[in-house]
Every structure is written in structure tokens, then in C-alpha cells.
PDB file of C-alpha atoms in Angstrom:
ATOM      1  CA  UNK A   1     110.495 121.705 115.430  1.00 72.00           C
ATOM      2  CA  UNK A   2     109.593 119.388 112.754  1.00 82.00           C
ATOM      3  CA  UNK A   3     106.283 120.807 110.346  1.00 88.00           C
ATOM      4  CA  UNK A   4     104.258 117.975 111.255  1.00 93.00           C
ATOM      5  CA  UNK A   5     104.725 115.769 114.493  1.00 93.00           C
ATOM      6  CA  UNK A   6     102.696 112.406 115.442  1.00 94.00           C
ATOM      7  CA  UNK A   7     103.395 109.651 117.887  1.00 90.00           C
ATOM      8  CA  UNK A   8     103.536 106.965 115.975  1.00 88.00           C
ATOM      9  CA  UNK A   9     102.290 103.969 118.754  1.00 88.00           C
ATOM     10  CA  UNK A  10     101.430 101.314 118.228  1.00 93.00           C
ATOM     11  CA  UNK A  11      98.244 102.444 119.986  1.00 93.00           C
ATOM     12  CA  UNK A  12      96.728  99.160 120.651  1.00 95.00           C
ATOM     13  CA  UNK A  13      92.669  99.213 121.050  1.00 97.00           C
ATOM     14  CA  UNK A  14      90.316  96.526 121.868  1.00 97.00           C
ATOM     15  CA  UNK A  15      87.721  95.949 119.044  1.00 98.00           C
ATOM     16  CA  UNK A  16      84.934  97.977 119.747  1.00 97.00           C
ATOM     17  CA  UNK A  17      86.820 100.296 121.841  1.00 98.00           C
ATOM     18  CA  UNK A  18      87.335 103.627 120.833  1.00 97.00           C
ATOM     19  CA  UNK A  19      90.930 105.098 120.081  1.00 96.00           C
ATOM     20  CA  UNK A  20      92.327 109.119 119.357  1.00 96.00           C
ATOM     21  CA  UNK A  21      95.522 110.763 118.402  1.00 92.00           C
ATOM     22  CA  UNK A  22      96.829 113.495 117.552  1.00 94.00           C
ATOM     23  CA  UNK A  23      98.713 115.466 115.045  1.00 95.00           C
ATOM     24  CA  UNK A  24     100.980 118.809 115.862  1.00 96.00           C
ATOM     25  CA  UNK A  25     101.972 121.386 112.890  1.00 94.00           C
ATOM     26  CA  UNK A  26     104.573 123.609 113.462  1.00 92.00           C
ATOM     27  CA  UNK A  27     103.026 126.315 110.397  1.00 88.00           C
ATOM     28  CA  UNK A  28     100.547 128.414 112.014  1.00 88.00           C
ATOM     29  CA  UNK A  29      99.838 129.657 108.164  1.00 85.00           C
ATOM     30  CA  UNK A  30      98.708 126.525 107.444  1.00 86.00           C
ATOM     31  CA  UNK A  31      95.820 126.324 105.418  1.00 81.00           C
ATOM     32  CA  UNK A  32      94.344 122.753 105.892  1.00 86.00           C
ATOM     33  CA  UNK A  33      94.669 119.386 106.656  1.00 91.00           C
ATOM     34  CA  UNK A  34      93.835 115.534 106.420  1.00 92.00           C
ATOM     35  CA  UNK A  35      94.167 112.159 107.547  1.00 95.00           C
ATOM     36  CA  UNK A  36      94.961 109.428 105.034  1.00 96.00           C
ATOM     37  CA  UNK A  37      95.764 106.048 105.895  1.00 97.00           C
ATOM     38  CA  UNK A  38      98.250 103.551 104.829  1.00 96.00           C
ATOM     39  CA  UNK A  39      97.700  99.957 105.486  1.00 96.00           C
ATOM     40  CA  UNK A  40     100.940  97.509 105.301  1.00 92.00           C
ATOM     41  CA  UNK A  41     102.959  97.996 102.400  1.00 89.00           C
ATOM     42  CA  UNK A  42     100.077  99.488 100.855  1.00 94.00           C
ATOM     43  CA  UNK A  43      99.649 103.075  99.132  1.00 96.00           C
ATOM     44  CA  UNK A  44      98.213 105.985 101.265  1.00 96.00           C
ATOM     45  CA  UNK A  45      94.581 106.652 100.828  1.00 95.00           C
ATOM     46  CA  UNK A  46      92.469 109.894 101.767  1.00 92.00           C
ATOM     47  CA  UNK A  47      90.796 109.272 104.732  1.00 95.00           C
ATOM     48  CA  UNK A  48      88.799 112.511 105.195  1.00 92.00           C
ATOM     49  CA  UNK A  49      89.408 115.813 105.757  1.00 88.00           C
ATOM     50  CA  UNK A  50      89.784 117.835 108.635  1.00 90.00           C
ATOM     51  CA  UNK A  51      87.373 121.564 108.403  1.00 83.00           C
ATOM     52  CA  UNK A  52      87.394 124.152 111.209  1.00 85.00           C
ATOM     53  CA  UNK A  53      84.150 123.110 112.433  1.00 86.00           C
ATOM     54  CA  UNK A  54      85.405 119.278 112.640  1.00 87.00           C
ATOM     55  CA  UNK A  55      83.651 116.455 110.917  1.00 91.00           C
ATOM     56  CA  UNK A  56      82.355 113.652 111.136  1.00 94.00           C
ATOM     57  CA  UNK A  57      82.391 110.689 108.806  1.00 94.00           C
ATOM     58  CA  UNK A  58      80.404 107.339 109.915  1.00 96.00           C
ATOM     59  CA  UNK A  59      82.785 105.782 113.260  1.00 97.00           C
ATOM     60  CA  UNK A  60      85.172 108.417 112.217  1.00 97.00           C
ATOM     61  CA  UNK A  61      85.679 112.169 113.872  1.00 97.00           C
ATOM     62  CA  UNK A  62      88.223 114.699 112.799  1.00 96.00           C
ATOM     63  CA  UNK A  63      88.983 117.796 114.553  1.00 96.00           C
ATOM     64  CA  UNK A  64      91.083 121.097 114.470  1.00 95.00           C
ATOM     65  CA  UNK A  65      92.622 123.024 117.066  1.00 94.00           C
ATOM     66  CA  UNK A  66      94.322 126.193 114.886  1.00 93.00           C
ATOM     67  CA  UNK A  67      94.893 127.719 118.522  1.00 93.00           C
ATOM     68  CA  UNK A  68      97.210 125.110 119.669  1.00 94.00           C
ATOM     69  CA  UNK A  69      98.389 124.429 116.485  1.00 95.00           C
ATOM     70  CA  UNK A  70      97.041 120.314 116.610  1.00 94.00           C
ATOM     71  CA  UNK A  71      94.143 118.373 114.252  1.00 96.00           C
ATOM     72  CA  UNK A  72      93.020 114.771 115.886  1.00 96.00           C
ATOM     73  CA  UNK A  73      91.513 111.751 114.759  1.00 97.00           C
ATOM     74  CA  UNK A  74      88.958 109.676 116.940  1.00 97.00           C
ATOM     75  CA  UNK A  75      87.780 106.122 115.460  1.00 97.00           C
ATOM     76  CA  UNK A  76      84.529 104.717 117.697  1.00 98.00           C
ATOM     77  CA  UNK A  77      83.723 101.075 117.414  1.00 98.00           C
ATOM     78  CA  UNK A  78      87.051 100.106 116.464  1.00 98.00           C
ATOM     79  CA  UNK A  79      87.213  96.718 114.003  1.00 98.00           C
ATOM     80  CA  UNK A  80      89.783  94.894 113.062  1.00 97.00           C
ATOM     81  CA  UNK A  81      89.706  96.662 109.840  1.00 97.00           C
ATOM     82  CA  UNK A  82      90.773 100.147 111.025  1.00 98.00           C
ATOM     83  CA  UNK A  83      93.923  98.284 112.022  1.00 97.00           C
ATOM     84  CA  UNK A  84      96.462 100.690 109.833  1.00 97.00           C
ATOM     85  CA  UNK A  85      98.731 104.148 110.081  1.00 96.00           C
ATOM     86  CA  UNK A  86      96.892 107.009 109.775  1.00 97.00           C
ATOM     87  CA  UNK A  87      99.249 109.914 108.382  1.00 96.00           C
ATOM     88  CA  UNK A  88      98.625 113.124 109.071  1.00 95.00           C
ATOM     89  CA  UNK A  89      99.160 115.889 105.931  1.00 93.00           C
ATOM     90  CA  UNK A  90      98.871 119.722 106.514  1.00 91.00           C
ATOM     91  CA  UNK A  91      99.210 121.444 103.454  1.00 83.00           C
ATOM     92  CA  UNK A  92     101.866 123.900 105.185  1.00 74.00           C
ATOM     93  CA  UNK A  93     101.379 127.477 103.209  1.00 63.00           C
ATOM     94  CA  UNK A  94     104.671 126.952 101.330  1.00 56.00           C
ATOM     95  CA  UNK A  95     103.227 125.649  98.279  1.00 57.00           C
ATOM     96  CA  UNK A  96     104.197 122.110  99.735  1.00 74.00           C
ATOM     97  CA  UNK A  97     102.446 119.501 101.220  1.00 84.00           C
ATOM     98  CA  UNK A  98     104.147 118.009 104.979  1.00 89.00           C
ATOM     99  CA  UNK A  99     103.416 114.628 105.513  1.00 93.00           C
ATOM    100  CA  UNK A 100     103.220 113.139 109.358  1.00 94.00           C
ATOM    101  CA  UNK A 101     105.456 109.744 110.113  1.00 94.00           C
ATOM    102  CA  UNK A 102     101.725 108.347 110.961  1.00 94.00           C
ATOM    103  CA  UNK A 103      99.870 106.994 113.865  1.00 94.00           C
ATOM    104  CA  UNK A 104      99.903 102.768 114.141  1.00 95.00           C
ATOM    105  CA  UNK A 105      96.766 101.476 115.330  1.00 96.00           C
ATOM    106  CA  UNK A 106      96.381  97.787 115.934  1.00 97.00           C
ATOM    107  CA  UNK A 107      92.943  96.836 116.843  1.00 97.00           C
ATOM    108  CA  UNK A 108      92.877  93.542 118.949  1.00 97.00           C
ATOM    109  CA  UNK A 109      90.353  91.031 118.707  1.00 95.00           C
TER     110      UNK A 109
ATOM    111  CA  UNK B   1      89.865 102.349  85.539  1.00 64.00           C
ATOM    112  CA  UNK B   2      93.647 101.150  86.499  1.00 80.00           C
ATOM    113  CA  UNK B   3      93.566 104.863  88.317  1.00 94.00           C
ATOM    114  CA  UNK B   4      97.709 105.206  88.882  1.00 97.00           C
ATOM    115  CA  UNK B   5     100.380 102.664  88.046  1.00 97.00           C
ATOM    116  CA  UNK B   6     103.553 102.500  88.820  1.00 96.00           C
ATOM    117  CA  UNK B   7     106.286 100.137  87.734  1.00 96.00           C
ATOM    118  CA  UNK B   8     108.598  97.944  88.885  1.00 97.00           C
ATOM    119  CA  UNK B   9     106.885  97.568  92.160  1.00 96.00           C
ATOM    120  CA  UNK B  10     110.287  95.574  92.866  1.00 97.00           C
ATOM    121  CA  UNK B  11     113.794  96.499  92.252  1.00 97.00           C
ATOM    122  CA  UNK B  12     117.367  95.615  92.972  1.00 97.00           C
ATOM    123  CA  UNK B  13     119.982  97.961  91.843  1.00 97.00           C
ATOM    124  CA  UNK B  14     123.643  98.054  92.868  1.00 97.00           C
ATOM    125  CA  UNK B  15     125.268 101.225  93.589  1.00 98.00           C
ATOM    126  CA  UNK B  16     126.071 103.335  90.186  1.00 97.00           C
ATOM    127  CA  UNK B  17     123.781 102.194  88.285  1.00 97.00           C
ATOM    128  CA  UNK B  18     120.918 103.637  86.845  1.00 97.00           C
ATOM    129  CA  UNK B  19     116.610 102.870  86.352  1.00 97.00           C
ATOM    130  CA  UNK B  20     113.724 104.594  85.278  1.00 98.00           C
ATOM    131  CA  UNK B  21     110.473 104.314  87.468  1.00 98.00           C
ATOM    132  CA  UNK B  22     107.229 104.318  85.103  1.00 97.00           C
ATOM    133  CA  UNK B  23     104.045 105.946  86.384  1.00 98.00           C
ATOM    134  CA  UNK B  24     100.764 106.776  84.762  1.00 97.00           C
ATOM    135  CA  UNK B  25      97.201 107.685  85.597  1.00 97.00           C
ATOM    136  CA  UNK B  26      94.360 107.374  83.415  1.00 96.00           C
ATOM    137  CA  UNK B  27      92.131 110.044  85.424  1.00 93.00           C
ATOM    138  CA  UNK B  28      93.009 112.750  83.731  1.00 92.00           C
ATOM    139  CA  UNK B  29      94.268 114.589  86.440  1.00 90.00           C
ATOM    140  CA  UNK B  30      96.850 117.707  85.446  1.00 87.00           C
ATOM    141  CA  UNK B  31      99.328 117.247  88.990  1.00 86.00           C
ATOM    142  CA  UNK B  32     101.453 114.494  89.364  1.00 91.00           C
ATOM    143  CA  UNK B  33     104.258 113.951  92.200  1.00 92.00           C
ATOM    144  CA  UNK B  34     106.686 111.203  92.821  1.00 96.00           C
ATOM    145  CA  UNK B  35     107.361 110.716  97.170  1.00 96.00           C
ATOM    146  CA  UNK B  36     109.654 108.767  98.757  1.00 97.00           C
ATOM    147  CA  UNK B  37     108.962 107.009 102.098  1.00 97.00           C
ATOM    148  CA  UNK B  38     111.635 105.429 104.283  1.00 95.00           C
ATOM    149  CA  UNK B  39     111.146 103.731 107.905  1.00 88.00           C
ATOM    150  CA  UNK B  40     110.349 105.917 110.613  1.00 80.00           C
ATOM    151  CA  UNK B  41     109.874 109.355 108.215  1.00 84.00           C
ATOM    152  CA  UNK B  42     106.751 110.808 106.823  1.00 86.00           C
ATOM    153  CA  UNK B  43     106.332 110.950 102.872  1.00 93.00           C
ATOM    154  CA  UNK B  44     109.071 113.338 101.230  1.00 94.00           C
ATOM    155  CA  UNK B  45     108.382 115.036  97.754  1.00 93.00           C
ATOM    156  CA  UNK B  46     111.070 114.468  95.484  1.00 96.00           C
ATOM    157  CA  UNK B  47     109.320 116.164  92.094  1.00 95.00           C
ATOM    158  CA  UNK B  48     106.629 116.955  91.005  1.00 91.00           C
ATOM    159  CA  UNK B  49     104.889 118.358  87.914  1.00 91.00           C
ATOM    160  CA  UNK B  50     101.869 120.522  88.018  1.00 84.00           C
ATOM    161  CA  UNK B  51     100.921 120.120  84.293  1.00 86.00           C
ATOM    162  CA  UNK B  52     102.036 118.833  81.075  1.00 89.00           C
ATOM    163  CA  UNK B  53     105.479 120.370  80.332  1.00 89.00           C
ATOM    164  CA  UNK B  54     106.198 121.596  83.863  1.00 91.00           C
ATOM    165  CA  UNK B  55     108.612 119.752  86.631  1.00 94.00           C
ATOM    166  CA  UNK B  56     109.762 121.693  89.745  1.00 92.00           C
ATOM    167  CA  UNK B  57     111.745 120.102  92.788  1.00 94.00           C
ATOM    168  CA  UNK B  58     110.418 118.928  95.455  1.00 92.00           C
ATOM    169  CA  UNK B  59     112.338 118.522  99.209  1.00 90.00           C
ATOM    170  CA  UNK B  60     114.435 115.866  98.346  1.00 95.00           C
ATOM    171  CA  UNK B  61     115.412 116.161  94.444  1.00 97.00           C
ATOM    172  CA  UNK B  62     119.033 115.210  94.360  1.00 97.00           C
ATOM    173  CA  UNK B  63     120.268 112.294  92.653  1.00 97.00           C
ATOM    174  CA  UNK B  64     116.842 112.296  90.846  1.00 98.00           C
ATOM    175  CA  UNK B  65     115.205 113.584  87.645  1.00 97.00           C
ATOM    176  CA  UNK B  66     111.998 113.539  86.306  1.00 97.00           C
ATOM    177  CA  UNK B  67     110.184 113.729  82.824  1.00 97.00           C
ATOM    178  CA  UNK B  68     106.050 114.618  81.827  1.00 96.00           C
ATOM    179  CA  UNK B  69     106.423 112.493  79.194  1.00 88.00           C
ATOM    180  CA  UNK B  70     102.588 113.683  78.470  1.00 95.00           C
ATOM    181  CA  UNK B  71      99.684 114.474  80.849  1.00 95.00           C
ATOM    182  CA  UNK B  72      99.429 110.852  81.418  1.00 96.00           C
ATOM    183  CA  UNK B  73     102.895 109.758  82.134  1.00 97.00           C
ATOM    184  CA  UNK B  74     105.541 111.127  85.004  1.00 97.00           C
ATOM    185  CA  UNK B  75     108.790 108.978  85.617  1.00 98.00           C
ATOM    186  CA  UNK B  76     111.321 109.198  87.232  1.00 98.00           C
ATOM    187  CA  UNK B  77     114.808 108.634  86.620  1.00 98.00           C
ATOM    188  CA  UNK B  78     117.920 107.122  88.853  1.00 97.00           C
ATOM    189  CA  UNK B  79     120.909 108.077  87.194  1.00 94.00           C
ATOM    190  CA  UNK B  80     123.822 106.915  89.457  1.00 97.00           C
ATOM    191  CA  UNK B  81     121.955 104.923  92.275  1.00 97.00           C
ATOM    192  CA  UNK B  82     122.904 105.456  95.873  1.00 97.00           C
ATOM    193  CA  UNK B  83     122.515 103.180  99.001  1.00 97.00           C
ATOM    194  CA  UNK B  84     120.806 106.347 100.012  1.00 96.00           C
ATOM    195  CA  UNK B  85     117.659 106.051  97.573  1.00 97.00           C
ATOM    196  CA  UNK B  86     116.968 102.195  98.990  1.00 97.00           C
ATOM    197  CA  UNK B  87     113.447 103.401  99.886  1.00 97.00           C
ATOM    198  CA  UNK B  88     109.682 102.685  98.514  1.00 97.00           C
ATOM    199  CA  UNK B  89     108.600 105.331  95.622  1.00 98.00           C
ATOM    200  CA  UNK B  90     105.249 106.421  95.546  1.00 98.00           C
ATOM    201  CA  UNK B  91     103.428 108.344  92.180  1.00 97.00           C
ATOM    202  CA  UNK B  92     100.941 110.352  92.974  1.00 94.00           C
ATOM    203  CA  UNK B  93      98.203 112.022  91.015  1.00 92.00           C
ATOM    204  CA  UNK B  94      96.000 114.725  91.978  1.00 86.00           C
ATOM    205  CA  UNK B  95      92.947 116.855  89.654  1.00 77.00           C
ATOM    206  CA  UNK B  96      94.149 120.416  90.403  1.00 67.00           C
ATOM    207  CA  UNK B  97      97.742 122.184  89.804  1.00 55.00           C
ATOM    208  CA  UNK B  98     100.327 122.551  92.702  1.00 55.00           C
ATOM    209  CA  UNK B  99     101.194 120.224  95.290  1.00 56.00           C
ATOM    210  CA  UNK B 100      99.015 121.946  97.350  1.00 57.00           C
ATOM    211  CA  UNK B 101      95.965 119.808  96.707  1.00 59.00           C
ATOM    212  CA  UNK B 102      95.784 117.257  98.963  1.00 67.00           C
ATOM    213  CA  UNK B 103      93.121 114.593  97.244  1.00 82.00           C
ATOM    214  CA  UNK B 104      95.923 112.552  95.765  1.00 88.00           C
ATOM    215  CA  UNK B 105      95.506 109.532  94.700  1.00 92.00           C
ATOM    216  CA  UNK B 106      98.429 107.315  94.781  1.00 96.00           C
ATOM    217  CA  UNK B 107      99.938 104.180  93.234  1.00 97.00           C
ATOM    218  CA  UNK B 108     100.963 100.750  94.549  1.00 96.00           C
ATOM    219  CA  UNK B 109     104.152 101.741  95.156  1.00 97.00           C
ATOM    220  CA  UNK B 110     108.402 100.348  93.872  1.00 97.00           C
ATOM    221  CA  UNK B 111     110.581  98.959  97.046  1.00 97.00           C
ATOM    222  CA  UNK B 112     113.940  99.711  95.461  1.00 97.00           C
ATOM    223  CA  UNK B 113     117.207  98.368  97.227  1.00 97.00           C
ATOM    224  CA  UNK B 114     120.617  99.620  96.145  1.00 97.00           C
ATOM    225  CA  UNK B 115     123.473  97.695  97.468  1.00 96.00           C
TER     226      UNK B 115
END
């Protein structure tokens, strides 16, 4: 099982519709975890992070499920903007970060 | 504030030779990493140096090495290129040791193509 698992899409939304995914981690040590996106052929950026108790930051809701070993990303209002991967990265209690092949969103007009 | 730059963010290489990929960050940060990123994978560590004076590998280190050439500057070094290293190359900064912290801050990225 690979340390960090995402379905990569495209998951197509309609602006203004709201879109989620998910991320699985195969390290039940892990210790936490974060969503950074990557626009096209553009660097990775933090995105948030993801706490035990969830968060919430403006359109954008992160969320961790340590029983079932998953953390998920919900964008509400989708705009055109939020058209990018989202990677997920679990830091995996090996001294090593594990990165997630990323979730494509492509938010239609 | 420039934050991390890398350089050449373009590169053509055939196989056997060798390059040097520049990096440096001006936010004082004491962690710096270089990834590699190829289609359909997530980010792979390749090195990475938790301080000034320190390197330790990474997942993927062969074919590669790495210099701190101070706390600023972290590059990294092709010495017989591959087909197998055509990938992009990310630096990465971060403000605490390890590559456990996971606020990095990243440059633009180098597309490198060995042929």
C-alpha cells in the first residue's frame, strides 16, 4: 500500500458548486498533515493544515479521520481560481515527509 | 524578498554529462530539501540538509549529490546524467530542522531533459 494515496480526477465542478476529496495514509503513526496546492507548472504552496478537530479556512474545510486512516479537503463556492492539484502531505513518523500524486480540480465556468 | 530561487529553470542535458542546480533562500530558514516530481508521482526527496554543514539522503539519492554551500545556498549536483533524472527539481526551504516540518516554501522549479 502506497504511504499516501489520492485519486487524482480531474474532478470537474461547476463554479459555485462545491467539490471534496480525499486523501488515504497508509502510517497510522502519522503525526500530521496538509494540503498544498500546485497550480500548472507552478511550485507547491501550503494550503492549510489539517488539525484533529478539522478547520476551516474562508471557502475552504479540512478534515481528519485518524480512525480510518483518511484527511479530506472540501472547497464551497468553487471559482475559477481554485482550478489546481491539491497534494496531499502527511508527515509519516519516519522523519520523512510523503507527498500525495494530488487531486486535479478544474472548475468550469 | 526573492524568498527561494532556483536556477536554470530550463535545462537540456544529454546522457553522461554533468550540471549543478543553484538554489538559495533569503529567509533565513535552517532546512533546505531538493524534490523531484515526475508525471503521475507525488514529490520524492532526493536530499536534504537540516542545517549549515549537514546533508542526509533522502528516498531517491542516487545519481545525485548535494552541497550547503552556507545557510543560504543548497545545490545540487548531476554528475553523470541519466534519461532517468528527466524530471522537474524543486528546492525547498523550511524555518525548523528535519524534513519533518511541513511549512516549506518552495522555488519555481528546473524542467531538466536528458536525452
Amino acid at each position: 500500500r502506497k504511504e499516501v494515496e489520492q485519486d487524482p480526477g480531474p474532478f470537474n465542478v461547476p463554479e459555485g458548486a462545491t467539490v471534496a476529496f480525499n486523501c488515504t495514509y497508509s502510517n497510522s503513526a502519522s503525526q500530521s498533515f496538509f494540503w498544498y496546492r500546485q497550480d500548472c507548472r507552478k511550485e507547491p504552496k501550503l494550503l492549510m493544515s489539517v488539525y484533529s478537530s478539522g478547520n476551516e479556512d474562508g471557502r475552504f474545510t479540512a478534515q481528519l479521520n485518524r480512525a480510518s486512516q483518511y484527511i479530506s479537503l472540501l472547497i464551497r463556492d468553487s471559482k475559477l481560481s481554485d482550478s489546481a492539484t491539491y497534494l496531499c502531505v502527511v508527515n509519516n513518523g519516519n522523519n520523512r515527509l510523503a507527498f500525495g500524486k494530488g487531486n486535479q480540480v478544474v472548475v468550469i465556468p | 524578498n526573492a524568498g527561494v530561487t532556483q536556477t536554470p529553470k530550463f535545462q537540456v542535458l544529454k546522457t553522461g554529462q554533468s550540471m549543478t542546480l543553484q538554489c538559495a533562500q533569503d529567509m533565513n530558514h535552517n532546512s533546505m530539501y531538493w524534490y523531484r516530481q515526475d508525471p503521475g508521482m507525488g514529490l520524492r526527496l532526493i536530499y536534504y540538509s537540516a542545517s549549515e554543514g549537514t546533508t542526509d539522503k533522502g528516498e531517491v539519492p542516487n545519481g545525485y549529490n548535494v552541497s550547503r554551500l552556507n545557510k543560504r545556498e543548497f545545490s545540487l549536483r548531476l554528475e553523470s546524467a541519466a534519461p532517468s533524472q528527466t524530471s522537474v527539481y524543486f528546492c525547498a526551504s523550511s524555518e525548523w530542522s528535519g524534513p519533518t516540518n511541513e511549512k516549506l516554501f518552495f522555488g519555481s522549479g528546473t524542467q531538466l531533459s536528458v536525452l
